[in-house]
Amino acid sequence: MADIEIPVLGEYQVIPRIKRDTMAGSKPYVAKPDIQAGMGFPKELVPDWENVAVKKLGDLVSQSRALQVFLDSCVKCGACTDKCHYYLGTSDPKNMPVARQDLLRSVYRRYYTFAGKFFPKLVGARDMTKDVLDEWYNYFHQCSQCRRCSVFCPYGIDTAEISMAAREIMDTVGQGQKYCNEILVKVYSIGNNLGLPGPALANTLEGLEEDVKDDTGVDVKYPVDVKGAEVLVVTPSADFFAEPHVDGLIGYGKVFHAAGVSWTLSSHASEAGNFGMFIGSSKDLHKVAKRIREAALDLGVKRIVVGECGHAWRVAYSFWNTLIGPFDFLDQRYPIPQHICEFTYDLIQRNALKFDKSANDDKVVTFHDSCNVARASRMGKMPGGQFIIPRAVVRASVNKFFDMAPETIYESTYCCGGGGGLLTDELLDLRIKGTAPRMQAFKDVVEQHGVTHIAAICAICKAQFTKVLPYYKFPMDTIQSVHGLVSKAIRLGAVNE
């Protein structure tokens, strides 16, 4: 990718000067007709699409009071302008949250406000045209729905909600994104984002059992479709094969083994991720989540534990209860749902696990707060548990840990640059530029404390960092799974340890 201009990391994060339309040509591939049809969307741009788009916009506004408030309440104060990692990395003003919002807000004003109908030029209202649609397709696919802007907005305007609405409108008129829609079709037809069939999953898990036995001398099981197990684990399908993801899955199994808790995966619901959220489709959000309820009932489990995936945890924590609840068939003594970090943290608090932190002494670790965990969920019973609990698990596994600068973590965390359905190679230029603020913060902690590795609890963050770290002169294996660190440090009492 020689044509990509890699942002230069300096002594501190710099707010760039505006460079108009620098990312005007950046857009993902459009979904093919058969993929659109598999999603129940039009195969191509429908006749009279302009009116269809405007009507869909009106329907969404009437169904969501929040969306209407977000579209009506912006006063252009500028608080969000320099908060988006894509603006900081690209310098394109349309990647300022307020400007990106206005791409849709201008059409909303034209058709659904008095001033826009009668005095459109005075309020920046625009007709729905093909140029506007193309602009939507470009820039609403340059938003990772990370919600960082909403933290700093005095009105709490959430660009993610506007982004989701725009994407749903585009799907409705026949202009969907290939990456997200293709993945959703794989989930419906096979069961997971990667299109990994049941027999291949079972074979992969058998291979993991053999590897762990060779490494530890202990028979740690990685079961699938075991009826009557206590815990159903739903995890991102990347955990089944790719590093550092698979190291996390290995760690889950060791934790359950050490705790003496029976668990299983499900070939029917082998995917925790839910791309229905990325495309803004409540129908698909429900359809994907429903598979998990079906698996839990079929297997007769008492608990559901979610693996290391940022948006999967947001969907589980924030939406499952209304999407696929009630969960009256589960054991009410435990959190419903429960994050794998919560599960491990509870065991650590009860001294039920043994660790040898020196097993990770080749690493000086920092932690990356993933957006959907940090700004759209909680863990545990304490405020801020989503920040405290993962760090506690990391600290239990390593001797050397340092946080990045406070303005770049917790609620203010920078996105990895690849979330929100943007983890596709045709957007690599955007992804590299979008990760620049996080790389700047990481560079600083590397120089100050000698940090060598980043731990994360999000599959997309791990995949994104694996791809983009080398562009910033950091090794690919700098990124680690939190439970990969657990896996290295946990002691199972094996004969060869």
Tab-separated table of C-alpha atoms in Angstrom:
chain	number	residue	atom	x	y	z
A	1	MET	CA	0.000	0.000	0.000
A	2	ALA	CA	2.680	2.478	-1.070
A	3	ASP	CA	0.082	5.150	-1.847
A	4	ILE	CA	-0.990	5.423	1.804
A	5	GLU	CA	0.442	8.405	3.639
A	6	ILE	CA	1.153	7.175	7.163
A	7	PRO	CA	0.546	9.862	9.817
A	8	VAL	CA	3.746	10.920	11.573
A	9	LEU	CA	3.680	10.469	15.340
A	10	GLY	CA	5.189	13.423	17.183
A	11	GLU	CA	5.729	14.394	20.790
A	12	TYR	CA	2.002	14.818	21.376
A	13	GLN	CA	-1.331	14.644	19.569
A	14	VAL	CA	-1.735	17.570	17.167
A	15	ILE	CA	-5.079	18.895	15.958
A	16	PRO	CA	-4.598	19.065	12.182
A	17	ARG	CA	-5.401	21.868	9.809
A	18	ILE	CA	-8.415	21.232	7.599
A	19	LYS	CA	-7.768	19.539	4.249
A	20	ARG	CA	-11.032	19.422	2.369
A	21	ASP	CA	-12.191	16.190	0.716
A	22	THR	CA	-8.999	14.269	1.468
A	23	MET	CA	-11.108	11.139	2.074
A	24	ALA	CA	-13.794	11.802	-0.534
A	25	GLY	CA	-12.704	8.734	-2.489
A	26	SER	CA	-12.649	6.378	0.487
A	27	LYS	CA	-15.571	3.980	0.500
A	28	PRO	CA	-16.245	0.268	0.992
A	29	TYR	CA	-17.419	-2.073	-1.735
A	30	VAL	CA	-21.153	-2.170	-2.354
A	31	ALA	CA	-22.888	-5.456	-1.514
A	32	LYS	CA	-23.599	-7.728	-4.462
A	33	PRO	CA	-27.244	-8.385	-5.405
A	34	ASP	CA	-27.297	-11.925	-3.985
A	35	ILE	CA	-25.981	-10.677	-0.628
A	36	GLN	CA	-28.592	-7.922	-0.537
A	37	ALA	CA	-31.285	-10.447	-1.360
A	38	GLY	CA	-30.035	-12.756	1.391
A	39	MET	CA	-30.574	-9.899	3.838
A	40	GLY	CA	-34.045	-9.109	2.542
A	41	PHE	CA	-32.891	-5.794	1.056
A	42	PRO	CA	-33.317	-4.634	-2.563
A	43	LYS	CA	-30.688	-6.091	-4.890
A	44	GLU	CA	-29.824	-2.696	-6.359
A	45	LEU	CA	-30.857	0.937	-6.181
A	46	VAL	CA	-34.645	0.900	-6.319
A	47	PRO	CA	-36.769	3.059	-8.631
A	48	ASP	CA	-37.895	6.262	-6.961
A	49	TRP	CA	-35.165	5.655	-4.383
A	50	GLU	CA	-35.091	9.331	-3.359
A	51	ASN	CA	-38.640	9.170	-1.996
A	52	VAL	CA	-38.014	5.754	-0.444
A	53	ALA	CA	-34.969	7.152	1.386
A	54	VAL	CA	-36.845	10.232	2.629
A	55	LYS	CA	-39.763	8.114	3.835
A	56	LYS	CA	-37.419	5.716	5.640
A	57	LEU	CA	-35.723	8.671	7.322
A	58	GLY	CA	-39.101	9.891	8.514
A	59	ASP	CA	-40.004	6.432	9.804
A	60	LEU	CA	-36.758	6.192	11.785
A	61	VAL	CA	-37.230	9.638	13.317
A	62	SER	CA	-40.817	8.834	14.303
A	63	GLN	CA	-39.704	5.545	15.902
A	64	SER	CA	-36.756	6.991	17.819
A	65	ARG	CA	-37.171	10.045	20.006
A	66	ALA	CA	-33.407	9.988	20.579
A	67	LEU	CA	-32.653	10.260	16.863
A	68	GLN	CA	-34.995	13.228	16.503
A	69	VAL	CA	-33.388	14.976	19.472
A	70	PHE	CA	-29.916	14.356	18.029
A	71	LEU	CA	-30.975	15.847	14.694
A	72	ASP	CA	-32.742	18.856	16.244
A	73	SER	CA	-30.467	19.884	19.105
A	74	CYS	CA	-27.014	20.562	17.623
A	75	VAL	CA	-25.965	24.210	18.075
A	76	LYS	CA	-22.607	23.903	16.260
A	77	CYS	CA	-20.647	24.654	19.444
A	78	GLY	CA	-17.567	22.855	18.137
A	79	ALA	CA	-16.946	20.676	21.206
A	80	CYS	CA	-16.828	17.543	19.052
A	81	THR	CA	-14.800	18.815	16.117
A	82	ASP	CA	-11.402	17.503	17.219
A	83	LYS	CA	-12.637	14.426	19.112
A	84	CYS	CA	-12.982	12.007	16.201
A	85	HIS	CA	-9.907	9.880	15.545
A	86	TYR	CA	-10.752	9.871	11.834
A	87	TYR	CA	-10.642	13.651	11.659
A	88	LEU	CA	-7.410	13.720	13.660
A	89	GLY	CA	-5.905	11.148	11.297
A	90	THR	CA	-7.275	12.365	7.951
A	91	SER	CA	-7.771	16.152	8.354
A	92	ASP	CA	-11.003	15.853	6.329
A	93	PRO	CA	-13.560	18.242	7.910
A	94	LYS	CA	-16.434	15.921	6.976
A	95	ASN	CA	-14.970	13.525	9.528
A	96	MET	CA	-15.677	16.058	12.252
A	97	PRO	CA	-18.688	14.566	14.046
A	98	VAL	CA	-20.800	17.699	13.603
A	99	ALA	CA	-20.114	17.781	9.849
A	100	ARG	CA	-20.755	14.072	9.433
A	101	GLN	CA	-24.057	14.437	11.293
A	102	ASP	CA	-25.015	17.327	9.041
A	103	LEU	CA	-24.804	15.092	5.966
A	104	LEU	CA	-28.021	13.479	7.206
A	105	ARG	CA	-29.338	16.408	9.240
A	106	SER	CA	-29.461	18.599	6.115
A	107	VAL	CA	-31.834	16.140	4.411
A	108	TYR	CA	-33.900	15.750	7.583
A	109	ARG	CA	-34.308	19.535	7.754
A	110	ARG	CA	-35.359	19.759	4.114
A	111	TYR	CA	-38.256	17.332	4.463
A	112	TYR	CA	-39.207	17.312	8.142
A	113	THR	CA	-38.816	20.870	9.471
A	114	PHE	CA	-40.772	24.029	8.694
A	115	ALA	CA	-37.679	26.132	8.026
A	116	GLY	CA	-36.169	23.492	5.754
A	117	LYS	CA	-39.311	23.163	3.678
A	118	PHE	CA	-39.783	26.882	3.082
A	119	PHE	CA	-36.326	28.444	3.577
A	120	PRO	CA	-33.897	25.590	2.803
A	121	LYS	CA	-30.847	27.713	2.006
A	122	LEU	CA	-31.116	29.621	5.259
A	123	VAL	CA	-30.835	26.443	7.363
A	124	GLY	CA	-28.510	24.376	5.205
A	125	ALA	CA	-31.249	21.993	4.056
A	126	ARG	CA	-30.587	19.805	1.006
A	127	ASP	CA	-32.687	17.771	-1.411
A	128	MET	CA	-32.094	14.011	-1.472
A	129	THR	CA	-29.973	13.503	-4.595
A	130	LYS	CA	-27.531	10.912	-5.914
A	131	ASP	CA	-24.623	13.154	-4.933
A	132	VAL	CA	-25.959	13.264	-1.380
A	133	LEU	CA	-26.405	9.482	-1.328
A	134	ASP	CA	-22.834	8.975	-2.542
A	135	GLU	CA	-21.580	11.367	0.136
A	136	TRP	CA	-23.503	9.415	2.757
A	137	TYR	CA	-22.017	6.160	1.524
A	138	ASN	CA	-18.483	7.535	1.747
A	139	TYR	CA	-18.573	9.325	5.087
A	140	PHE	CA	-21.024	7.238	7.101
A	141	HIS	CA	-18.607	4.401	6.381
A	142	GLN	CA	-15.836	6.537	7.863
A	143	CYS	CA	-17.487	6.400	11.294
A	144	SER	CA	-16.666	3.495	13.603
A	145	GLN	CA	-19.658	4.315	15.825
A	146	CYS	CA	-17.225	4.625	18.739
A	147	ARG	CA	-19.277	7.361	20.475
A	148	ARG	CA	-16.240	9.317	21.688
A	149	CYS	CA	-17.803	12.515	20.348
A	150	SER	CA	-20.886	11.986	22.511
A	151	VAL	CA	-18.738	12.068	25.667
A	152	PHE	CA	-17.691	15.636	24.897
A	153	CYS	CA	-20.972	16.915	23.404
A	154	PRO	CA	-22.828	19.130	25.925
A	155	TYR	CA	-26.109	17.796	24.499
A	156	GLY	CA	-25.024	14.161	24.354
A	157	ILE	CA	-25.572	13.899	20.604
A	158	ASP	CA	-24.557	10.414	19.494
A	159	THR	CA	-23.091	10.278	15.997
A	160	ALA	CA	-23.240	6.477	16.149
A	161	GLU	CA	-27.047	6.569	16.152
A	162	ILE	CA	-27.055	8.923	13.167
A	163	SER	CA	-24.520	6.737	11.378
A	164	MET	CA	-26.626	3.634	11.980
A	165	ALA	CA	-29.723	5.411	10.676
A	166	ALA	CA	-27.952	6.484	7.488
A	167	ARG	CA	-26.698	2.952	6.861
A	168	GLU	CA	-30.158	1.482	7.383
A	169	ILE	CA	-31.614	3.966	4.911
A	170	MET	CA	-28.952	3.049	2.354
A	171	ASP	CA	-29.684	-0.670	2.779
A	172	THR	CA	-33.389	0.043	2.365
A	173	VAL	CA	-32.866	1.706	-1.031
A	174	GLY	CA	-30.459	-1.004	-2.240
A	175	GLN	CA	-27.008	0.401	-1.504
A	176	GLY	CA	-25.651	-1.788	1.290
A	177	GLN	CA	-22.071	-2.359	2.331
A	178	LYS	CA	-20.470	-5.617	1.173
A	179	TYR	CA	-18.426	-6.369	4.306
A	180	CYS	CA	-21.179	-6.123	6.927
A	181	ASN	CA	-23.962	-7.656	4.870
A	182	GLU	CA	-21.823	-10.543	3.656
A	183	ILE	CA	-20.924	-11.375	7.247
A	184	LEU	CA	-24.562	-11.315	8.353
A	185	VAL	CA	-25.504	-13.734	5.559
A	186	LYS	CA	-22.751	-16.089	6.786
A	187	VAL	CA	-24.200	-15.971	10.300
A	188	TYR	CA	-27.673	-16.849	9.021
A	189	SER	CA	-26.500	-19.659	6.756
A	190	ILE	CA	-23.639	-21.164	8.810
A	191	GLY	CA	-23.664	-19.677	12.304
A	192	ASN	CA	-20.688	-17.349	12.574
A	193	ASN	CA	-18.985	-14.390	10.929
A	194	LEU	CA	-16.233	-16.494	9.385
A	195	GLY	CA	-18.454	-19.105	7.763
A	196	LEU	CA	-16.884	-21.873	9.860
A	197	PRO	CA	-19.169	-24.960	9.731
A	198	GLY	CA	-19.882	-27.122	12.765
A	199	PRO	CA	-17.546	-30.027	11.880
A	200	ALA	CA	-14.661	-27.626	11.264
A	201	LEU	CA	-15.349	-25.933	14.602
A	202	ALA	CA	-15.330	-29.276	16.439
A	203	ASN	CA	-12.087	-30.247	14.719
A	204	THR	CA	-10.497	-26.924	15.665
A	205	LEU	CA	-11.452	-27.362	19.310
A	206	GLU	CA	-10.055	-30.910	19.356
A	207	GLY	CA	-6.787	-29.505	18.054
A	208	LEU	CA	-6.746	-26.931	20.864
A	209	GLU	CA	-7.205	-29.688	23.444
A	210	GLU	CA	-4.211	-31.530	22.037
A	211	ASP	CA	-2.075	-28.390	22.005
A	212	VAL	CA	-2.922	-27.504	25.609
A	213	LYS	CA	-2.286	-31.099	26.718
A	214	ASP	CA	1.137	-31.018	25.057
A	215	ASP	CA	1.926	-27.661	26.648
A	216	THR	CA	0.660	-28.247	30.186
A	217	GLY	CA	0.134	-31.969	30.652
A	218	VAL	CA	-3.461	-31.220	31.678
A	219	ASP	CA	-6.628	-32.400	29.924
A	220	VAL	CA	-8.330	-29.038	29.449
A	221	LYS	CA	-11.519	-29.458	27.442
A	222	TYR	CA	-12.891	-27.140	24.746
A	223	PRO	CA	-16.381	-28.624	24.355
A	224	VAL	CA	-19.076	-27.867	21.811
A	225	ASP	CA	-22.802	-28.699	21.912
A	226	VAL	CA	-22.647	-30.370	25.340
A	227	LYS	CA	-26.133	-30.506	26.803
A	228	GLY	CA	-26.445	-29.869	30.523
A	229	ALA	CA	-23.236	-27.832	30.816
A	230	GLU	CA	-23.495	-25.042	33.366
A	231	VAL	CA	-22.142	-22.253	31.141
A	232	LEU	CA	-22.702	-21.425	27.486
A	233	VAL	CA	-19.801	-19.344	26.154
A	234	VAL	CA	-20.501	-17.154	23.132
A	235	THR	CA	-17.385	-15.594	21.726
A	236	PRO	CA	-16.204	-13.927	18.504
A	237	SER	CA	-15.424	-16.531	15.862
A	238	ALA	CA	-11.920	-15.091	15.457
A	239	ASP	CA	-11.187	-16.817	18.780
A	240	PHE	CA	-11.302	-20.162	16.993
A	241	PHE	CA	-8.203	-19.753	14.898
A	242	ALA	CA	-6.368	-16.429	14.719
A	243	GLU	CA	-3.699	-15.037	17.042
A	244	PRO	CA	-3.895	-13.365	19.473
A	245	HIS	CA	-7.617	-14.249	19.623
A	246	VAL	CA	-7.171	-18.005	20.012
A	247	ASP	CA	-4.830	-17.438	22.954
A	248	GLY	CA	-7.790	-15.855	24.716
A	249	LEU	CA	-10.015	-18.864	24.010
A	250	ILE	CA	-7.304	-21.133	25.390
A	251	GLY	CA	-7.309	-18.943	28.491
A	252	TYR	CA	-11.080	-19.234	28.904
A	253	GLY	CA	-10.810	-23.013	28.906
A	254	LYS	CA	-8.048	-22.982	31.503
A	255	VAL	CA	-10.091	-20.711	33.775
A	256	PHE	CA	-13.165	-22.929	33.576
A	257	HIS	CA	-10.984	-25.994	34.170
A	258	ALA	CA	-9.328	-24.427	37.214
A	259	ALA	CA	-12.720	-23.371	38.597
A	260	GLY	CA	-14.261	-26.793	38.028
A	261	VAL	CA	-17.142	-25.273	36.059
A	262	SER	CA	-18.611	-27.198	33.116
A	263	TRP	CA	-19.005	-25.167	29.955
A	264	THR	CA	-19.712	-25.472	26.272
A	265	LEU	CA	-19.726	-23.605	22.996
A	266	SER	CA	-22.613	-23.953	20.555
A	267	SER	CA	-22.298	-24.703	16.850
A	268	HIS	CA	-25.722	-23.078	16.376
A	269	ALA	CA	-24.640	-19.833	18.058
A	270	SER	CA	-20.876	-19.887	17.649
A	271	GLU	CA	-20.698	-16.127	17.093
A	272	ALA	CA	-20.986	-13.423	19.741
A	273	GLY	CA	-20.592	-10.536	17.300
A	274	ASN	CA	-23.725	-8.875	15.955
A	275	PHE	CA	-23.229	-6.775	12.843
A	276	GLY	CA	-26.930	-5.922	12.850
A	277	MET	CA	-25.937	-3.056	15.125
A	278	PHE	CA	-23.373	-1.723	12.668
A	279	ILE	CA	-25.892	-1.462	9.840
A	280	GLY	CA	-28.549	-0.022	12.159
A	281	SER	CA	-31.051	-2.831	11.551
A	282	SER	CA	-33.120	-3.765	14.593
A	283	LYS	CA	-34.516	-6.706	12.610
A	284	ASP	CA	-31.071	-8.175	12.043
A	285	LEU	CA	-29.907	-7.255	15.548
A	286	HIS	CA	-32.736	-9.402	16.897
A	287	LYS	CA	-32.281	-12.218	14.365
A	288	VAL	CA	-28.607	-12.707	15.237
A	289	ALA	CA	-29.158	-12.455	18.990
A	290	LYS	CA	-32.074	-14.896	18.889
A	291	ARG	CA	-29.696	-17.723	17.953
A	292	ILE	CA	-28.009	-17.363	21.349
A	293	ARG	CA	-31.279	-17.740	23.239
A	294	GLU	CA	-32.148	-20.771	21.130
A	295	ALA	CA	-28.779	-22.377	21.888
A	296	ALA	CA	-29.041	-21.688	25.626
A	297	LEU	CA	-32.493	-23.286	25.800
A	298	ASP	CA	-31.527	-26.255	23.640
A	299	LEU	CA	-28.392	-27.025	25.665
A	300	GLY	CA	-30.083	-26.429	29.014
A	301	VAL	CA	-27.348	-24.172	30.412
A	302	LYS	CA	-27.693	-22.079	33.569
A	303	ARG	CA	-25.403	-19.183	32.649
A	304	ILE	CA	-24.310	-17.297	29.524
A	305	VAL	CA	-20.788	-15.875	29.414
A	306	VAL	CA	-19.644	-13.538	26.625
A	307	GLY	CA	-16.058	-13.713	25.375
A	308	GLU	CA	-13.659	-10.929	24.438
A	309	CYS	CA	-15.586	-8.904	21.860
A	310	GLY	CA	-16.371	-5.211	22.297
A	311	HIS	CA	-19.565	-4.732	20.323
A	312	ALA	CA	-20.795	-8.225	21.285
A	313	TRP	CA	-20.641	-7.166	24.925
A	314	ARG	CA	-22.433	-3.901	24.166
A	315	VAL	CA	-25.247	-5.781	22.426
A	316	ALA	CA	-25.418	-8.356	25.228
A	317	TYR	CA	-25.300	-5.846	28.076
A	318	SER	CA	-27.482	-3.132	26.571
A	319	PHE	CA	-29.917	-4.976	24.294
A	320	TRP	CA	-30.282	-8.685	25.067
A	321	ASN	CA	-32.871	-8.248	27.776
A	322	THR	CA	-35.348	-6.600	25.415
A	323	LEU	CA	-34.162	-8.399	22.265
A	324	ILE	CA	-34.205	-11.993	23.496
A	325	GLY	CA	-35.287	-11.902	27.160
A	326	PRO	CA	-36.618	-12.719	29.639
A	327	PHE	CA	-33.882	-14.989	30.972
A	328	ASP	CA	-35.969	-16.607	33.664
A	329	PHE	CA	-34.584	-20.021	32.688
A	330	LEU	CA	-31.042	-19.050	33.776
A	331	ASP	CA	-29.581	-19.113	37.301
A	332	GLN	CA	-30.556	-15.751	38.766
A	333	ARG	CA	-27.656	-15.765	41.239
A	334	TYR	CA	-25.251	-14.727	38.505
A	335	PRO	CA	-25.091	-11.693	36.179
A	336	ILE	CA	-27.186	-12.116	33.037
A	337	PRO	CA	-25.267	-11.915	30.800
A	338	GLN	CA	-21.781	-12.171	32.276
A	339	HIS	CA	-18.512	-11.095	30.670
A	340	ILE	CA	-15.604	-13.530	30.730
A	341	CYS	CA	-13.566	-10.880	32.556
A	342	GLU	CA	-16.257	-10.701	35.247
A	343	PHE	CA	-16.143	-14.480	35.583
A	344	THR	CA	-12.353	-14.546	35.951
A	345	TYR	CA	-12.293	-11.481	38.215
A	346	ASP	CA	-14.742	-13.111	40.625
A	347	LEU	CA	-12.477	-16.152	40.882
A	348	ILE	CA	-9.452	-13.909	41.450
A	349	GLN	CA	-11.255	-12.052	44.237
A	350	ARG	CA	-11.989	-15.384	45.931
A	351	ASN	CA	-8.390	-16.594	45.493
A	352	ALA	CA	-9.734	-19.505	43.480
A	353	LEU	CA	-7.046	-19.225	40.779
A	354	LYS	CA	-3.289	-19.565	41.021
A	355	PHE	CA	-1.000	-17.382	38.912
A	356	ASP	CA	2.690	-17.191	38.207
A	357	LYS	CA	3.064	-13.642	36.920
A	358	SER	CA	6.695	-14.262	35.991
A	359	ALA	CA	5.451	-16.298	33.018
A	360	ASN	CA	4.692	-12.919	31.401
A	361	ASP	CA	7.894	-11.185	32.480
A	362	ASP	CA	8.897	-10.832	28.839
A	363	LYS	CA	6.110	-8.250	28.550
A	364	VAL	CA	5.472	-4.744	29.838
A	365	VAL	CA	1.750	-4.332	29.292
A	366	THR	CA	-0.727	-1.519	28.796
A	367	PHE	CA	-4.488	-1.809	28.257
A	368	HIS	CA	-6.622	-0.494	25.415
A	369	ASP	CA	-10.206	0.338	26.430
A	370	SER	CA	-12.399	-0.803	23.552
A	371	CYS	CA	-15.070	1.736	22.613
A	372	ASN	CA	-18.219	-0.335	22.944
A	373	VAL	CA	-17.142	-1.650	26.327
A	374	ALA	CA	-15.943	1.719	27.618
A	375	ARG	CA	-18.810	3.925	26.460
A	376	ALA	CA	-21.790	1.603	26.097
A	377	SER	CA	-21.651	-0.996	28.857
A	378	ARG	CA	-20.670	-1.843	32.407
A	379	MET	CA	-19.187	-4.821	34.222
A	380	GLY	CA	-19.673	-5.932	37.775
A	381	LYS	CA	-21.551	-4.115	40.499
A	382	MET	CA	-19.309	-1.073	40.853
A	383	PRO	CA	-19.416	2.115	38.738
A	384	GLY	CA	-16.616	1.986	36.197
A	385	GLY	CA	-16.354	-1.782	36.463
A	386	GLN	CA	-15.760	-2.002	32.721
A	387	PHE	CA	-12.446	-0.216	33.346
A	388	ILE	CA	-11.525	-1.738	36.701
A	389	ILE	CA	-12.234	-5.411	36.056
A	390	PRO	CA	-10.215	-6.024	32.859
A	391	ARG	CA	-7.230	-4.183	34.338
A	392	ALA	CA	-7.475	-6.266	37.512
A	393	VAL	CA	-7.376	-9.438	35.411
A	394	VAL	CA	-4.332	-8.156	33.537
A	395	ARG	CA	-2.568	-7.113	36.749
A	396	ALA	CA	-3.196	-10.576	38.202
A	397	SER	CA	-1.379	-12.037	35.198
A	398	VAL	CA	1.623	-9.707	34.760
A	399	ASN	CA	4.187	-8.012	36.952
A	400	LYS	CA	4.671	-4.947	34.785
A	401	PHE	CA	1.648	-2.835	33.826
A	402	PHE	CA	1.295	0.853	32.929
A	403	ASP	CA	-1.747	2.779	31.721
A	404	MET	CA	-1.643	5.148	28.778
A	405	ALA	CA	-2.302	8.868	29.340
A	406	PRO	CA	-5.581	9.458	31.225
A	407	GLU	CA	-7.108	11.587	28.476
A	408	THR	CA	-6.775	8.621	26.062
A	409	ILE	CA	-8.366	5.849	28.145
A	410	TYR	CA	-11.552	5.051	30.097
A	411	GLU	CA	-14.534	7.041	28.713
A	412	SER	CA	-12.164	9.131	26.595
A	413	THR	CA	-10.484	6.139	24.980
A	414	TYR	CA	-9.458	6.411	21.352
A	415	CYS	CA	-10.909	3.885	18.931
A	416	CYS	CA	-8.673	1.260	17.342
A	417	GLY	CA	-9.746	2.710	13.982
A	418	GLY	CA	-11.357	-0.442	12.581
A	419	GLY	CA	-14.651	-0.801	14.421
A	420	GLY	CA	-18.233	-0.213	13.325
A	421	GLY	CA	-18.029	-2.449	10.259
A	422	LEU	CA	-14.917	-0.822	8.763
A	423	LEU	CA	-12.545	-3.779	9.180
A	424	THR	CA	-12.171	-4.370	5.457
A	425	ASP	CA	-9.088	-4.014	3.269
A	426	GLU	CA	-10.531	-1.467	0.835
A	427	LEU	CA	-10.691	0.914	3.830
A	428	LEU	CA	-7.116	0.234	4.953
A	429	ASP	CA	-6.039	3.828	4.260
A	430	LEU	CA	-8.802	5.100	6.555
A	431	ARG	CA	-8.010	2.469	9.184
A	432	ILE	CA	-4.321	3.346	9.280
A	433	LYS	CA	-5.034	7.051	9.592
A	434	GLY	CA	-7.864	6.498	12.082
A	435	THR	CA	-5.639	4.586	14.495
A	436	ALA	CA	-3.058	7.403	14.651
A	437	PRO	CA	-4.330	8.922	17.962
A	438	ARG	CA	-4.181	5.513	19.669
A	439	MET	CA	-0.721	4.880	18.225
A	440	GLN	CA	0.398	8.288	19.522
A	441	ALA	CA	-0.768	7.400	23.044
A	442	PHE	CA	0.877	3.983	22.781
A	443	LYS	CA	4.136	5.498	21.527
A	444	ASP	CA	4.183	7.817	24.552
A	445	VAL	CA	3.816	4.993	27.064
A	446	VAL	CA	6.416	2.933	25.197
A	447	GLU	CA	8.910	5.777	25.514
A	448	GLN	CA	8.041	6.618	29.125
A	449	HIS	CA	7.739	3.122	30.611
A	450	GLY	CA	9.197	0.676	28.110
A	451	VAL	CA	5.792	-0.868	27.354
A	452	THR	CA	6.018	-3.737	24.865
A	453	HIS	CA	2.439	-5.015	24.530
A	454	ILE	CA	-1.185	-3.827	24.410
A	455	ALA	CA	-3.904	-6.004	25.911
A	456	ALA	CA	-7.476	-5.730	24.645
A	457	ILE	CA	-10.846	-7.451	25.065
A	458	CYS	CA	-12.245	-6.823	21.589
A	459	ALA	CA	-11.854	-9.072	18.549
A	460	ILE	CA	-12.050	-6.145	16.121
A	461	CYS	CA	-9.423	-4.186	18.079
A	462	LYS	CA	-7.117	-7.205	17.995
A	463	ALA	CA	-7.610	-7.750	14.260
A	464	GLN	CA	-7.185	-4.040	13.519
A	465	PHE	CA	-4.021	-3.660	15.583
A	466	THR	CA	-2.517	-6.817	14.073
A	467	LYS	CA	-2.930	-5.204	10.660
A	468	VAL	CA	-1.928	-1.598	11.370
A	469	LEU	CA	0.761	-1.816	14.068
A	470	PRO	CA	3.524	-2.602	11.530
A	471	TYR	CA	2.723	0.618	9.645
A	472	TYR	CA	3.716	2.468	12.829
A	473	LYS	CA	6.883	0.367	13.271
A	474	PHE	CA	5.500	-1.792	16.079
A	475	PRO	CA	5.609	-5.608	15.842
A	476	MET	CA	2.398	-7.364	14.842
A	477	ASP	CA	2.368	-9.427	18.049
A	478	THR	CA	2.326	-6.279	20.186
A	479	ILE	CA	-1.420	-6.822	20.602
A	480	GLN	CA	-2.501	-9.457	23.138
A	481	SER	CA	-5.744	-10.988	24.388
A	482	VAL	CA	-6.371	-10.362	28.074
A	483	HIS	CA	-7.100	-14.056	28.552
A	484	GLY	CA	-4.026	-14.854	26.501
A	485	LEU	CA	-2.062	-13.269	29.341
A	486	VAL	CA	-4.199	-15.254	31.793
A	487	SER	CA	-3.418	-18.417	29.843
A	488	LYS	CA	0.325	-17.894	30.206
A	489	ALA	CA	0.217	-17.107	33.930
A	490	ILE	CA	-2.436	-19.468	35.289
A	491	ARG	CA	-1.163	-22.583	37.091
A	492	LEU	CA	-3.128	-25.776	36.632
A	493	GLY	CA	-1.008	-28.118	38.738
A	494	ALA	CA	0.342	-30.024	35.758
A	495	VAL	CA	3.080	-32.582	36.184
A	496	ASN	CA	5.434	-30.789	33.797
A	497	GLU	CA	5.125	-27.301	35.363
